[in-house]
Coordinates of C-alpha atoms and ligand atoms in Angstrom, one line a residue:
M968 CA -22.9 -6.4 -21.0
N969 CA -22.0 -10.0 -21.6
N970 CA -21.6 -11.8 -18.3
Q971 CA -18.4 -13.5 -19.6
F972 CA -16.7 -10.2 -18.8
K973 CA -15.7 -10.5 -15.2
K974 CA -15.7 -7.2 -13.3
I975 CA -12.6 -6.9 -11.3
F976 CA -12.8 -4.2 -8.6
G977 CA -10.1 -1.8 -7.4
I978 CA -9.7 -1.3 -3.7
D979 CA -7.8 1.4 -1.8
L980 CA -7.2 -0.3 1.5
G981 CA -6.2 2.9 3.4
T982 CA -4.8 3.6 6.8
T983 CA -7.7 5.8 7.8
Y984 CA -10.2 5.3 5.0
S985 CA -10.8 2.7 2.3
A986 CA -12.8 2.7 -0.9
I987 CA -13.8 0.5 -3.8
A988 CA -14.4 1.3 -7.5
Y989 CA -14.9 -0.3 -10.9
V990 CA -15.1 0.8 -14.5
N991 CA -18.7 0.9 -15.7
E992 CA -20.0 -0.1 -19.1
Y993 CA -19.5 3.4 -20.3
G994 CA -15.8 3.1 -19.6
K995 CA -16.0 5.5 -16.7
T996 CA -14.6 4.8 -13.2
A997 CA -17.3 4.7 -10.6
V998 CA -16.6 4.7 -6.9
V999 CA -19.3 2.5 -5.2
L1000 CA -21.1 3.9 -2.2
N1001 CA -21.2 1.8 1.0
A1002 CA -24.2 0.9 3.0
E1003 CA -24.0 4.3 4.8
N1004 CA -24.1 6.1 1.4
Q1005 CA -20.5 7.2 1.7
R1006 CA -17.8 7.1 -1.0
I1007 CA -15.1 6.3 1.5
T1008 CA -15.3 4.0 4.5
P1009 CA -13.4 4.6 7.7
S1010 CA -10.9 1.8 8.1
V1011 CA -12.2 1.2 11.6
V1012 CA -13.2 -2.2 12.9
F1013 CA -15.6 -2.8 15.8
F1014 CA -15.7 -6.3 17.4
D1015 CA -19.2 -6.9 18.6
G1016 CA -19.7 -10.6 19.6
D1017 CA -19.8 -12.7 16.4
N1018 CA -20.4 -9.6 14.4
I1019 CA -17.9 -7.1 13.1
T1020 CA -18.9 -3.6 12.2
V1021 CA -16.6 -1.6 9.9
G1022 CA -16.8 2.1 8.9
E1023 CA -18.6 5.1 10.2
I1024 CA -20.6 3.3 12.7
A1025 CA -17.5 1.6 14.1
K1026 CA -15.8 5.0 14.2
E1027 CA -18.7 6.4 16.2
N1028 CA -18.7 3.4 18.6
A1029 CA -15.0 4.1 19.3
K1030 CA -16.1 6.5 22.0
I1031 CA -18.4 4.0 23.8
Y1032 CA -16.4 0.8 23.3
P1033 CA -12.8 1.9 23.0
N1034 CA -11.4 -1.6 23.8
E1035 CA -13.4 -3.3 21.1
I1036 CA -12.2 -1.1 18.3
V1037 CA -9.2 -1.4 16.0
T1038 CA -8.0 1.6 14.0
L1039 CA -4.9 2.2 11.8
I1040 CA -4.4 -1.5 11.3
K1041 CA -2.5 -0.8 8.1
R1042 CA 0.4 0.5 10.0
S1043 CA 0.8 -2.9 11.6
M1044 CA 0.7 -5.0 8.4
G1045 CA 3.7 -7.3 8.5
D1046 CA 4.3 -6.6 12.2
P1047 CA 4.9 -10.0 13.9
Y1048 CA 4.1 -8.5 17.4
F1049 CA 0.7 -7.0 16.7
L1050 CA -2.1 -9.0 18.2
F1051 CA -5.6 -7.7 19.0
E1052 CA -7.2 -9.8 21.7
Y1053 CA -11.0 -10.1 21.8
Q1054 CA -12.9 -12.6 23.9
G1055 CA -9.9 -14.8 24.4
K1056 CA -8.9 -14.9 20.7
N1057 CA -6.0 -13.2 19.0
Y1058 CA -6.4 -11.4 15.8
R1059 CA -3.5 -10.5 13.5
P1060 CA -3.5 -7.5 11.1
E1061 CA -4.3 -9.6 8.0
E1062 CA -7.5 -10.9 9.6
I1063 CA -8.6 -7.5 10.8
S1064 CA -7.9 -6.0 7.4
S1065 CA -9.9 -8.8 5.8
Y1066 CA -13.0 -7.4 7.6
I1067 CA -12.5 -4.0 6.0
L1068 CA -12.3 -5.7 2.6
R1069 CA -15.4 -7.7 3.2
K1070 CA -17.3 -4.6 4.2
L1071 CA -16.3 -2.9 1.0
V1072 CA -17.1 -5.8 -1.4
N1073 CA -20.4 -6.8 0.4
D1074 CA -21.7 -3.2 0.3
A1075 CA -20.6 -2.8 -3.3
R1076 CA -22.3 -6.1 -4.3
I1077 CA -25.6 -5.0 -2.7
N1078 CA -25.3 -1.4 -4.0
L1079 CA -24.8 -2.5 -7.5
G1080 CA -27.4 -5.2 -7.3
L1081 CA -25.0 -7.9 -8.4
K1082 CA -26.3 -11.5 -8.1
E1083 CA -22.9 -13.0 -7.6
D1084 CA -20.2 -12.2 -5.1
I1085 CA -17.4 -10.0 -6.0
T1086 CA -14.4 -12.2 -6.2
D1087 CA -11.5 -10.7 -8.1
V1088 CA -9.9 -7.5 -6.8
V1089 CA -6.8 -5.3 -7.1
I1090 CA -5.7 -4.0 -3.8
T1091 CA -3.4 -1.0 -3.4
C1092 CA -0.6 -0.6 -0.9
P1093 CA 2.0 2.1 -0.3
A1094 CA 5.0 1.9 -2.7
Y1095 CA 7.0 1.9 0.5
F1096 CA 5.6 -1.5 1.7
G1097 CA 8.2 -4.2 1.9
N1098 CA 7.8 -7.9 1.0
N1099 CA 6.0 -8.9 4.3
E1100 CA 3.6 -6.0 4.3
R1101 CA 2.6 -6.8 0.7
E1102 CA 2.2 -10.4 1.5
S1103 CA 0.0 -9.5 4.5
T1104 CA -2.1 -7.3 2.2
R1105 CA -2.6 -10.2 -0.2
L1106 CA -3.5 -12.6 2.6
A1107 CA -6.1 -10.1 4.0
G1108 CA -7.8 -10.5 0.6
E1109 CA -7.4 -14.3 0.7
I1110 CA -9.0 -14.5 4.2
A1111 CA -11.8 -12.3 2.9
G1112 CA -12.4 -15.0 0.3
L1113 CA -11.1 -12.8 -2.5
N1114 CA -8.9 -13.6 -5.5
V1115 CA -6.3 -10.8 -5.2
R1116 CA -5.2 -10.3 -8.8
Q1117 CA -2.6 -7.8 -7.9
V1118 CA -1.3 -5.8 -5.0
L1119 CA -0.6 -2.5 -6.8
N1120 CA 1.4 0.5 -5.5
E1121 CA -0.7 3.4 -4.5
P1122 CA 1.2 6.1 -6.4
T1123 CA 1.2 3.8 -9.4
A1124 CA -2.6 3.7 -9.1
A1125 CA -2.7 7.5 -8.8
A1126 CA -0.5 7.8 -11.9
I1127 CA -2.7 5.4 -13.8
A1128 CA -5.7 7.5 -13.0
Y1129 CA -3.9 10.6 -13.9
G1130 CA -2.2 9.1 -17.0
M1131 CA -5.4 7.6 -18.3
L1132 CA -7.7 10.5 -17.5
E1133 CA -5.6 13.6 -18.0
N1134 CA -2.3 12.8 -19.7
N1135 CA -2.2 12.3 -23.4
D1136 CA 1.4 13.4 -24.0
E1137 CA 4.7 12.3 -22.8
N1138 CA 5.4 13.7 -19.3
V1139 CA 7.6 13.0 -16.3
I1140 CA 5.2 13.2 -13.3
L1141 CA 6.0 13.5 -9.7
V1142 CA 3.3 12.0 -7.4
Y1143 CA 3.3 13.3 -3.8
D1144 CA 0.9 11.1 -1.9
L1145 CA 0.2 12.0 1.7
G1146 CA -2.5 9.7 3.1
G1147 CA -3.8 9.0 6.5
G1148 CA -0.8 7.0 7.7
T1149 CA 1.8 6.9 4.9
F1150 CA 3.8 9.2 2.7
D1151 CA 4.9 8.1 -0.8
I1152 CA 6.8 10.1 -3.3
T1153 CA 7.2 8.6 -6.8
M1154 CA 8.4 9.7 -10.2
F1155 CA 6.8 8.3 -13.3
H1156 CA 7.5 8.6 -17.0
A1157 CA 4.1 8.6 -18.6
K1158 CA 3.6 8.1 -22.3
P1159 CA 0.3 7.5 -24.0
D1160 CA 0.9 3.7 -24.0
I1161 CA 3.2 3.1 -21.1
I1162 CA 3.5 4.3 -17.5
E1163 CA 7.0 3.7 -16.1
V1164 CA 7.9 4.1 -12.5
I1165 CA 11.4 5.7 -12.3
C1166 CA 11.9 6.0 -8.5
T1167 CA 10.0 5.8 -5.3
G1168 CA 10.6 6.8 -1.7
G1169 CA 8.6 7.7 1.4
D1170 CA 7.9 6.8 4.9
K1171 CA 5.3 4.3 6.1
E1172 CA 5.0 6.0 9.5
L1173 CA 4.2 9.5 8.2
G1174 CA 0.7 10.6 7.4
G1175 CA -2.4 12.7 8.4
K1176 CA -2.6 10.8 11.7
D1177 CA 0.7 12.4 12.7
W1178 CA -0.7 15.9 12.0
D1179 CA -3.7 14.9 14.2
D1180 CA -1.4 13.8 17.0
R1181 CA 0.3 17.2 17.0
I1182 CA -3.1 18.8 17.5
I1183 CA -3.8 16.5 20.3
R1184 CA -0.5 17.4 22.0
Y1185 CA -1.4 21.1 21.5
M1186 CA -4.8 20.5 23.1
V1187 CA -3.3 18.8 26.1
E1188 CA -0.8 21.6 26.6
Q1189 CA -3.5 24.2 26.3
F1190 CA -5.7 22.3 28.7
E1191 CA -2.9 22.0 31.2
E1192 CA -2.1 25.7 30.9
K1193 CA -5.7 26.8 31.3
T1194 CA -6.7 24.5 34.1
G1195 CA -3.4 24.0 35.9
S1196 CA -4.1 20.3 35.7
T1197 CA -1.1 17.9 35.9
E1198 CA -3.1 14.8 35.2
D1199 CA -2.3 12.7 32.1
I1200 CA -5.7 13.4 30.5
L1201 CA -4.9 11.0 27.6
A1202 CA -4.8 8.1 30.1
D1203 CA -8.6 8.1 30.0
V1204 CA -9.5 6.2 26.9
D1205 CA -12.8 8.2 26.5
T1206 CA -11.0 11.5 26.6
W1207 CA -8.4 10.3 24.2
Q1208 CA -10.9 9.0 21.7
N1209 CA -12.8 12.3 21.8
M1210 CA -9.7 14.2 21.3
Q1211 CA -8.7 12.2 18.3
L1212 CA -12.0 12.8 16.6
A1213 CA -11.9 16.5 17.6
A1214 CA -8.3 16.9 16.3
E1215 CA -9.1 15.3 12.9
K1216 CA -12.1 17.5 12.6
A1217 CA -10.2 20.7 13.5
K1218 CA -7.5 19.7 11.0
K1219 CA -10.0 19.4 8.2
T1220 CA -11.7 22.7 9.2
L1221 CA -8.3 24.4 8.9
S1222 CA -8.1 23.3 5.3
Q1223 CA -11.1 25.7 4.7
R1224 CA -10.8 28.3 7.4
Q1225 CA -8.1 30.4 9.1
K1226 CA -9.0 29.3 12.6
T1227 CA -11.2 26.8 14.5
P1228 CA -12.4 26.4 18.1
I1229 CA -11.8 23.1 19.8
M1230 CA -13.4 21.9 23.0
V1231 CA -11.4 19.8 25.4
T1232 CA -13.4 18.0 28.2
S1233 CA -11.7 16.0 30.8
A1234 CA -12.7 15.0 34.4
G1235 CA -15.6 17.5 34.3
E1236 CA -13.6 20.4 33.2
R1237 CA -14.3 22.0 29.8
V1238 CA -11.8 24.2 28.0
K1239 CA -12.2 26.1 24.7
I1240 CA -9.1 26.4 22.6
E1241 CA -8.6 28.2 19.4
L1242 CA -6.3 26.8 16.8
T1243 CA -5.2 29.0 13.9
R1244 CA -3.9 27.8 10.6
E1245 CA -0.6 29.5 11.3
K1246 CA -0.2 27.8 14.7
F1247 CA -1.2 24.5 13.1
A1248 CA 1.5 24.9 10.4
E1249 CA 4.0 25.8 13.1
I1250 CA 3.5 22.7 15.3
T1251 CA 3.6 20.4 12.3
E1252 CA 6.4 22.1 10.3
D1253 CA 8.9 19.3 11.0
L1254 CA 6.5 16.7 9.6
L1255 CA 6.1 18.7 6.4
E1256 CA 9.8 19.2 6.2
R1257 CA 10.3 15.5 6.4
T1258 CA 8.2 15.0 3.3
I1259 CA 10.4 17.6 1.5
S1260 CA 13.6 15.9 2.5
L1261 CA 12.3 12.5 1.4
T1262 CA 11.3 14.1 -1.9
H1263 CA 14.8 15.4 -2.4
N1264 CA 16.3 12.0 -1.6
M1265 CA 14.1 10.5 -4.2
L1266 CA 14.9 13.2 -6.7
E1267 CA 18.6 12.5 -6.2
E1268 CA 18.1 8.8 -7.0
A1269 CA 16.1 9.8 -10.1
Q1270 CA 19.0 12.0 -11.2
Q1271 CA 21.3 9.0 -11.2
K1272 CA 18.8 7.4 -13.6
G1273 CA 19.1 10.4 -15.9
Y1274 CA 16.0 12.2 -14.8
N1275 CA 17.0 15.7 -13.8
T1276 CA 13.6 17.4 -13.8
F1277 CA 9.9 16.7 -14.0
D1278 CA 7.0 18.2 -15.9
K1279 CA 4.0 17.7 -13.7
F1280 CA 3.6 17.6 -10.0
I1281 CA 0.5 16.0 -8.7
L1282 CA -0.7 15.8 -5.1
V1283 CA -2.9 13.0 -4.0
G1284 CA -4.1 11.6 -0.6
G1285 CA -6.5 13.3 1.7
S1286 CA -3.8 15.0 3.7
A1287 CA -2.6 16.8 0.6
R1288 CA -5.6 19.0 1.1
M1289 CA -3.9 20.9 3.9
P1290 CA -3.1 24.2 2.3
Q1291 CA 0.4 24.5 4.0
I1292 CA 1.4 21.5 1.9
S1293 CA 1.0 23.1 -1.5
D1294 CA 2.2 26.4 -0.2
R1295 CA 5.5 24.8 0.9
L1296 CA 5.9 22.7 -2.2
R1297 CA 5.4 25.8 -4.4
K1298 CA 8.2 27.5 -2.5
E1299 CA 10.5 24.5 -2.8
F1300 CA 9.7 23.9 -6.5
P1301 CA 8.8 27.3 -7.9
T1302 CA 8.9 26.3 -11.5
I1303 CA 6.4 23.4 -11.4
R1304 CA 3.1 24.2 -9.9
P1305 CA 1.8 21.3 -7.7
K1306 CA -1.7 20.4 -8.6
Q1307 CA -4.3 18.6 -6.5
F1308 CA -5.6 15.6 -8.3
A1309 CA -8.7 13.9 -6.9
P1310 CA -7.0 13.6 -3.5
D1311 CA -9.4 11.1 -2.0
E1312 CA -10.2 9.0 -5.0
A1313 CA -7.2 9.0 -7.3
I1314 CA -5.9 5.7 -5.9
T1315 CA -9.2 3.9 -5.8
K1316 CA -9.9 5.0 -9.4
G1317 CA -6.5 4.0 -10.6
A1318 CA -6.8 0.6 -9.0
A1319 CA -10.2 0.2 -10.7
M1320 CA -8.7 1.2 -14.1
Y1321 CA -5.9 -1.3 -13.6
A1322 CA -8.4 -4.0 -12.6
W1323 CA -10.4 -3.1 -15.7
K1324 CA -7.3 -3.5 -17.8
L1325 CA -6.7 -6.9 -16.2
S1326 CA -10.3 -8.1 -16.9
L1327 CA -10.2 -6.9 -20.5
N1328 CA -6.9 -8.6 -20.9
D1329 CA -8.4 -11.9 -19.7
V1330 CA -11.1 -11.7 -22.3
L1331 CA -8.7 -10.6 -25.0
I1332 CA -6.3 -13.4 -24.2
E1333 CA -9.1 -16.0 -24.2
R1334 CA -10.3 -14.7 -27.5
V1335 CA -6.9 -14.6 -29.2
K1336 CA -6.2 -18.1 -27.9
A1337 CA -9.5 -19.4 -29.3
C1338 CA -9.0 -17.7 -32.7
T1339 CA -5.4 -18.3 -33.3
G1340 CA -4.2 -21.2 -31.1
Y1341 CA -1.5 -18.9 -29.7
T1342 CA -0.4 -19.5 -26.1
E1343 CA -0.5 -16.7 -23.5
K1344 CA 3.3 -16.2 -23.9
D1345 CA 2.9 -15.8 -27.7
I1346 CA 0.2 -13.2 -27.1
E1347 CA 2.3 -11.0 -24.8
N1348 CA 4.4 -9.8 -27.6
Q1349 CA 1.9 -9.7 -30.4
N1350 CA -0.2 -7.0 -31.7
I1351 CA -3.8 -8.2 -31.3
P1352 CA -5.6 -8.2 -34.6
D1353 CA -8.3 -5.5 -35.0
E1354 CA -11.1 -8.0 -35.7
I1355 CA -10.4 -9.7 -32.3
V1356 CA -10.5 -6.4 -30.5
Q1357 CA -13.8 -5.7 -32.3
S1358 CA -15.3 -9.0 -31.3
V1359 CA -14.2 -8.4 -27.6
A1360 CA -15.8 -4.9 -27.9
N1361 CA -19.0 -6.6 -29.0
E1362 CA -18.8 -9.1 -26.3
T1363 CA -18.1 -6.7 -23.4
G1364 CA -19.9 -3.6 -24.5
F1365 CA -16.8 -1.4 -24.4
T1366 CA -15.7 0.6 -27.4
V1367 CA -12.7 -0.5 -29.5
E1368 CA -11.0 2.7 -28.5
A1369 CA -11.5 1.9 -24.8
I1370 CA -10.2 -1.6 -25.2
K1371 CA -7.1 -0.4 -27.0
H1372 CA -6.6 2.3 -24.3
S1373 CA -6.8 -0.4 -21.6
N1374 CA -3.7 -2.0 -23.1
I1375 CA -1.5 0.7 -21.5
A1376 CA 1.6 -1.0 -20.1
I1377 CA 2.8 -0.4 -16.5
K1378 CA 6.4 -0.8 -15.5
N1379 CA 7.4 -0.9 -11.9
V1380 CA 10.5 -0.7 -9.7
A1381 CA 11.6 -2.5 -6.6
S1382 CA 10.6 -0.5 -3.5
K1383 CA 13.4 -1.9 -1.4
S1384 CA 16.8 -3.5 -1.7
F1385 CA 16.8 -7.2 -1.1
G1386 CA 19.7 -9.3 0.0
V1387 CA 21.1 -12.2 2.1
V1388 CA 23.4 -12.3 5.1
A1389 CA 26.9 -13.7 4.2
R1390 CA 30.2 -14.0 6.0
N1391 CA 32.9 -11.6 4.6
E1392 CA 36.6 -12.2 4.4
N1393 CA 37.0 -10.8 7.9
N1394 CA 34.6 -13.4 9.1
Q1395 CA 31.9 -10.8 9.8
D1396 CA 28.3 -10.9 8.8
E1397 CA 27.3 -8.5 6.1
V1398 CA 24.3 -8.1 3.8
V1399 CA 24.9 -8.7 0.2
N1400 CA 22.1 -6.9 -1.7
L1401 CA 21.1 -8.9 -4.8
V1402 CA 18.4 -6.5 -5.9
L1403 CA 18.8 -2.8 -5.3
K1404 CA 15.9 -0.5 -4.6
N1405 CA 14.4 1.2 -7.6
T1406 CA 15.6 -1.5 -10.0
R1407 CA 13.1 -2.3 -12.8
V1408 CA 10.9 -5.3 -12.0
P1409 CA 10.3 -8.1 -12.8
I1410 CA 13.9 -9.1 -12.3
E1411 CA 15.9 -12.2 -11.7
V1412 CA 19.4 -12.0 -10.0
R1413 CA 21.7 -14.9 -9.3
Q1414 CA 24.7 -15.0 -7.0
K1415 CA 26.9 -17.7 -5.7
F1416 CA 27.8 -18.2 -2.0
G1417 CA 29.8 -20.8 -0.2
T1418 CA 29.0 -23.1 2.7
H1419 CA 30.9 -22.4 6.0
L1420 CA 31.5 -25.9 7.3
N1421 CA 32.5 -29.4 6.2
N1422 CA 29.5 -31.7 5.8
Q1423 CA 27.1 -28.8 6.5
K1424 CA 23.6 -30.3 6.7
T1425 CA 21.6 -27.2 6.0
A1426 CA 22.2 -23.7 4.7
K1427 CA 20.2 -21.1 6.4
I1428 CA 19.5 -18.2 4.1
R1429 CA 18.7 -15.0 6.1
V1430 CA 16.6 -12.8 3.7
M1431 CA 17.1 -9.1 4.3
E1432 CA 15.3 -5.9 3.2
D1433 CA 16.8 -2.4 3.3
E1434 CA 16.9 1.0 1.8
V1435 CA 20.5 1.2 0.8
L1436 CA 21.7 1.4 -2.8
E1437 CA 24.9 -0.5 -2.3
S1438 CA 25.7 -4.1 -2.9
K1439 CA 27.4 -4.7 0.4
I1440 CA 26.1 -3.2 3.7
N1441 CA 26.3 -3.7 7.4
A1442 CA 23.8 -6.2 8.7
E1443 CA 22.4 -3.5 11.2
D1444 CA 21.3 -1.4 8.3
A1445 CA 18.8 -4.0 7.0
V1446 CA 15.9 -5.8 8.5
E1447 CA 15.4 -9.6 8.4
I1448 CA 12.2 -10.4 6.6
G1449 CA 12.5 -14.1 7.0
T1450 CA 14.7 -17.1 6.7
A1451 CA 14.9 -19.9 4.1
I1452 CA 16.5 -23.3 4.8
L1453 CA 18.2 -25.3 2.1
K1454 CA 19.0 -29.0 2.9
M1455 CA 22.5 -30.0 1.7
P1456 CA 23.7 -33.4 0.6
D1457 CA 26.1 -35.3 2.9
N1458 CA 29.8 -34.9 3.0
L1459 CA 30.3 -31.6 1.1
P1460 CA 33.5 -29.8 2.0
A1461 CA 33.3 -26.2 3.4
N1462 CA 33.0 -23.5 0.8
S1463 CA 30.8 -25.7 -1.5
P1464 CA 28.9 -23.3 -3.8
I1465 CA 25.3 -22.5 -3.4
E1466 CA 23.6 -20.3 -6.0
I1467 CA 20.8 -18.1 -4.7
I1468 CA 18.3 -16.7 -7.2
F1469 CA 16.1 -13.8 -6.2
R1470 CA 13.1 -13.2 -8.4
L1471 CA 11.0 -10.1 -7.9
N1472 CA 7.7 -10.1 -9.7
E1473 CA 5.9 -7.0 -11.1
E1474 CA 4.2 -6.5 -7.8
G1475 CA 7.5 -6.4 -6.0
R1476 CA 7.0 -9.7 -4.3
L1477 CA 10.1 -11.8 -3.7
N1478 CA 10.4 -15.5 -4.7
I1479 CA 13.7 -17.3 -3.8
T1480 CA 15.2 -20.3 -5.4
A1481 CA 18.5 -21.9 -4.3
I1482 CA 20.7 -24.2 -6.3
E1483 CA 23.0 -26.6 -4.5
T1484 CA 25.4 -26.6 -7.4
T1485 CA 27.2 -30.0 -6.9
K1486 CA 24.0 -31.8 -8.1
S1487 CA 22.4 -28.8 -9.8
R1488 CA 19.5 -29.4 -7.6
E1489 CA 17.2 -26.3 -7.7
V1490 CA 14.8 -25.8 -4.8
T1491 CA 12.2 -23.1 -4.3
V1492 CA 12.7 -22.0 -0.8
T1493 CA 9.8 -20.7 1.2
I1494 CA 10.5 -17.6 3.2
E1495 CA 9.6 -18.5 6.8
T1496 CA 8.6 -15.5 8.8
T1497 CA 6.5 -14.7 11.8
A1498 CA 5.6 -11.4 10.3
V1499 CA 3.0 -12.9 8.0
M1500 CA 0.3 -15.4 8.8
Q1501 CA 1.2 -18.9 7.5
G1502 CA 0.1 -22.5 7.7
D1503 CA -2.4 -23.6 10.4
E1504 CA -2.8 -20.1 11.7
L1505 CA -3.9 -18.9 8.3
E1506 CA -6.3 -21.8 7.7
E1507 CA -7.8 -21.1 11.1
A1508 CA -8.3 -17.5 10.3
K1509 CA -10.1 -18.4 7.0
T1510 CA -12.4 -20.9 8.8
R1511 CA -13.1 -18.4 11.5
A1512 CA -13.9 -15.7 9.0
Q1513 CA -16.7 -17.8 7.5
K1514 CA -18.5 -17.8 10.8
I1515 CA -18.2 -14.0 11.3
S1516 CA -20.7 -11.6 9.8
V1517 CA -19.4 -8.2 8.7
S1518 CA -21.5 -5.1 8.2
Ligands
LIG701 P1 -6.3 8.9 2.5 O1 -5.6 7.8 3.2 O2 -5.7 9.4 1.3 O3 -7.8 8.7 2.4 O4 -6.1 10.2 3.5 C1 -6.8 10.2 4.7 C2 -6.2 11.3 5.5 O5 -6.5 12.6 4.9 C3 -6.7 11.4 6.9 O6 -5.7 11.6 7.8 C4 -7.7 12.6 6.8 O7 -7.8 13.2 8.1 C5 -7.0 13.5 5.8 N1 -7.9 14.4 5.3 C6 -9.0 14.2 4.6 N2 -9.6 15.3 4.2 C7 -8.8 16.4 4.7 C8 -8.9 17.8 4.6 N3 -9.9 18.4 4.0 N4 -7.9 18.5 5.2 C9 -6.9 17.9 5.8 N5 -6.8 16.5 5.9 C10 -7.7 15.8 5.3

């Protein structure tokens, strides 16, 4: 393969497990093994002096060094209050996630025998992630020294994998994605040359981990019942870590068998418990029901867009392996049989296919520009001549067929509603949503607001994110994701107009411009937020990352 063709890797940065893949010279997606010869790497980070260990070894060390371990960091992405303190230094979620990314790319480079570093990647995130969480994901890549070509929604990645591998007809597909920490439910309209997201919903605090926690609770109850103990056995970090590992193991066993024994050891006492599949289903029923109700919410939204039914129902994410999930879904949707689709790898593979599509597009664009003198904008809407596709095929080693197939278009929707706080006629703050959830992206929306005061020096734009599909809502129903300050010229009267422009790109990231209309002065306003690393803090993290070795 010609080395002008840059491999872009697809990364599933998961709550509990992560993985990396690429499309090989035969046009097949290949998940790359890590240094421990595993296809998936536990998203567990162990701080060990100037070294950081990620993966299975870190997970095993959790028992011995519980205070030096970080797990489930994805749940804290975009959380301004999360800080992990180690040897007097504070680490934010972006930096901790960057170590997971480094482990994945380093191992992949070694495993594939690449001479050069892996630089360009596509990283997936739950569809449900808001602006700050997406920004944090991108920054994690940046701190790891990577060029993040796109932050791609996990269910979109799954749909790409499914669409490109299994779907040659037109179908409306429902993707039920239950991972380690998040639940996403997404409807797609897949055609041979386009995959369109119709609607998306879910919960970023609902995943396999919650099923584990229920087993832990059951273990504690059983332990107390059998020993008469009234101690809080989970207060002991060792016991708690052991129970976490035992609970996850038991859960996985119950996907294969009807019952499993679990040992609980605390303060020298050892108790054997038996957990049946039935009991497990009973103690986690409400979690499963929550996924059903979120699915119905999403289906209602899809209905408003004219989609009353769907043709295919695919289940992805490791937690979809729990048999009670497909049993329950079959009952709820008796006409469309849910089908497991590569639960652990669909997202990684879809990300890799998307990355492949991007890298082929790069080559195609360069080639078309060189041959025709077109600009990139011209090329977007042109059919690329066959001889150029052929020459790219010669250059990259891919077949013409594969290159044409890689041209599949992906259309996305906003995963949240986005708005600003404004004063209403009753002088109360309310949120005016400029972009509503599930609107097609990219999108640009403009709206005029007025200043409050005479000679107002600055206008503070409070940028809000919410789940509501209405244009005006109570401020309490939205969360502030940041503020943007617009400097005003002197001596303007109250109620002078300011135009705010929201642009959401295809990744669902928000860019804000404001126009102070008296002078038609347009300024791009940066969203200031403590939820995402910015400025010096970010630069420090990047410098620090260079001194830290990750294995
Ligand atoms: P993902 O984020 O998609 O990799 O999903 C990881 C989650 O799937 C974790 O909570 C795992 O414990 C869970 N998981 C993996 N395999 C199984 C299985 N066989 N049965 C039940 N849960 C599983």
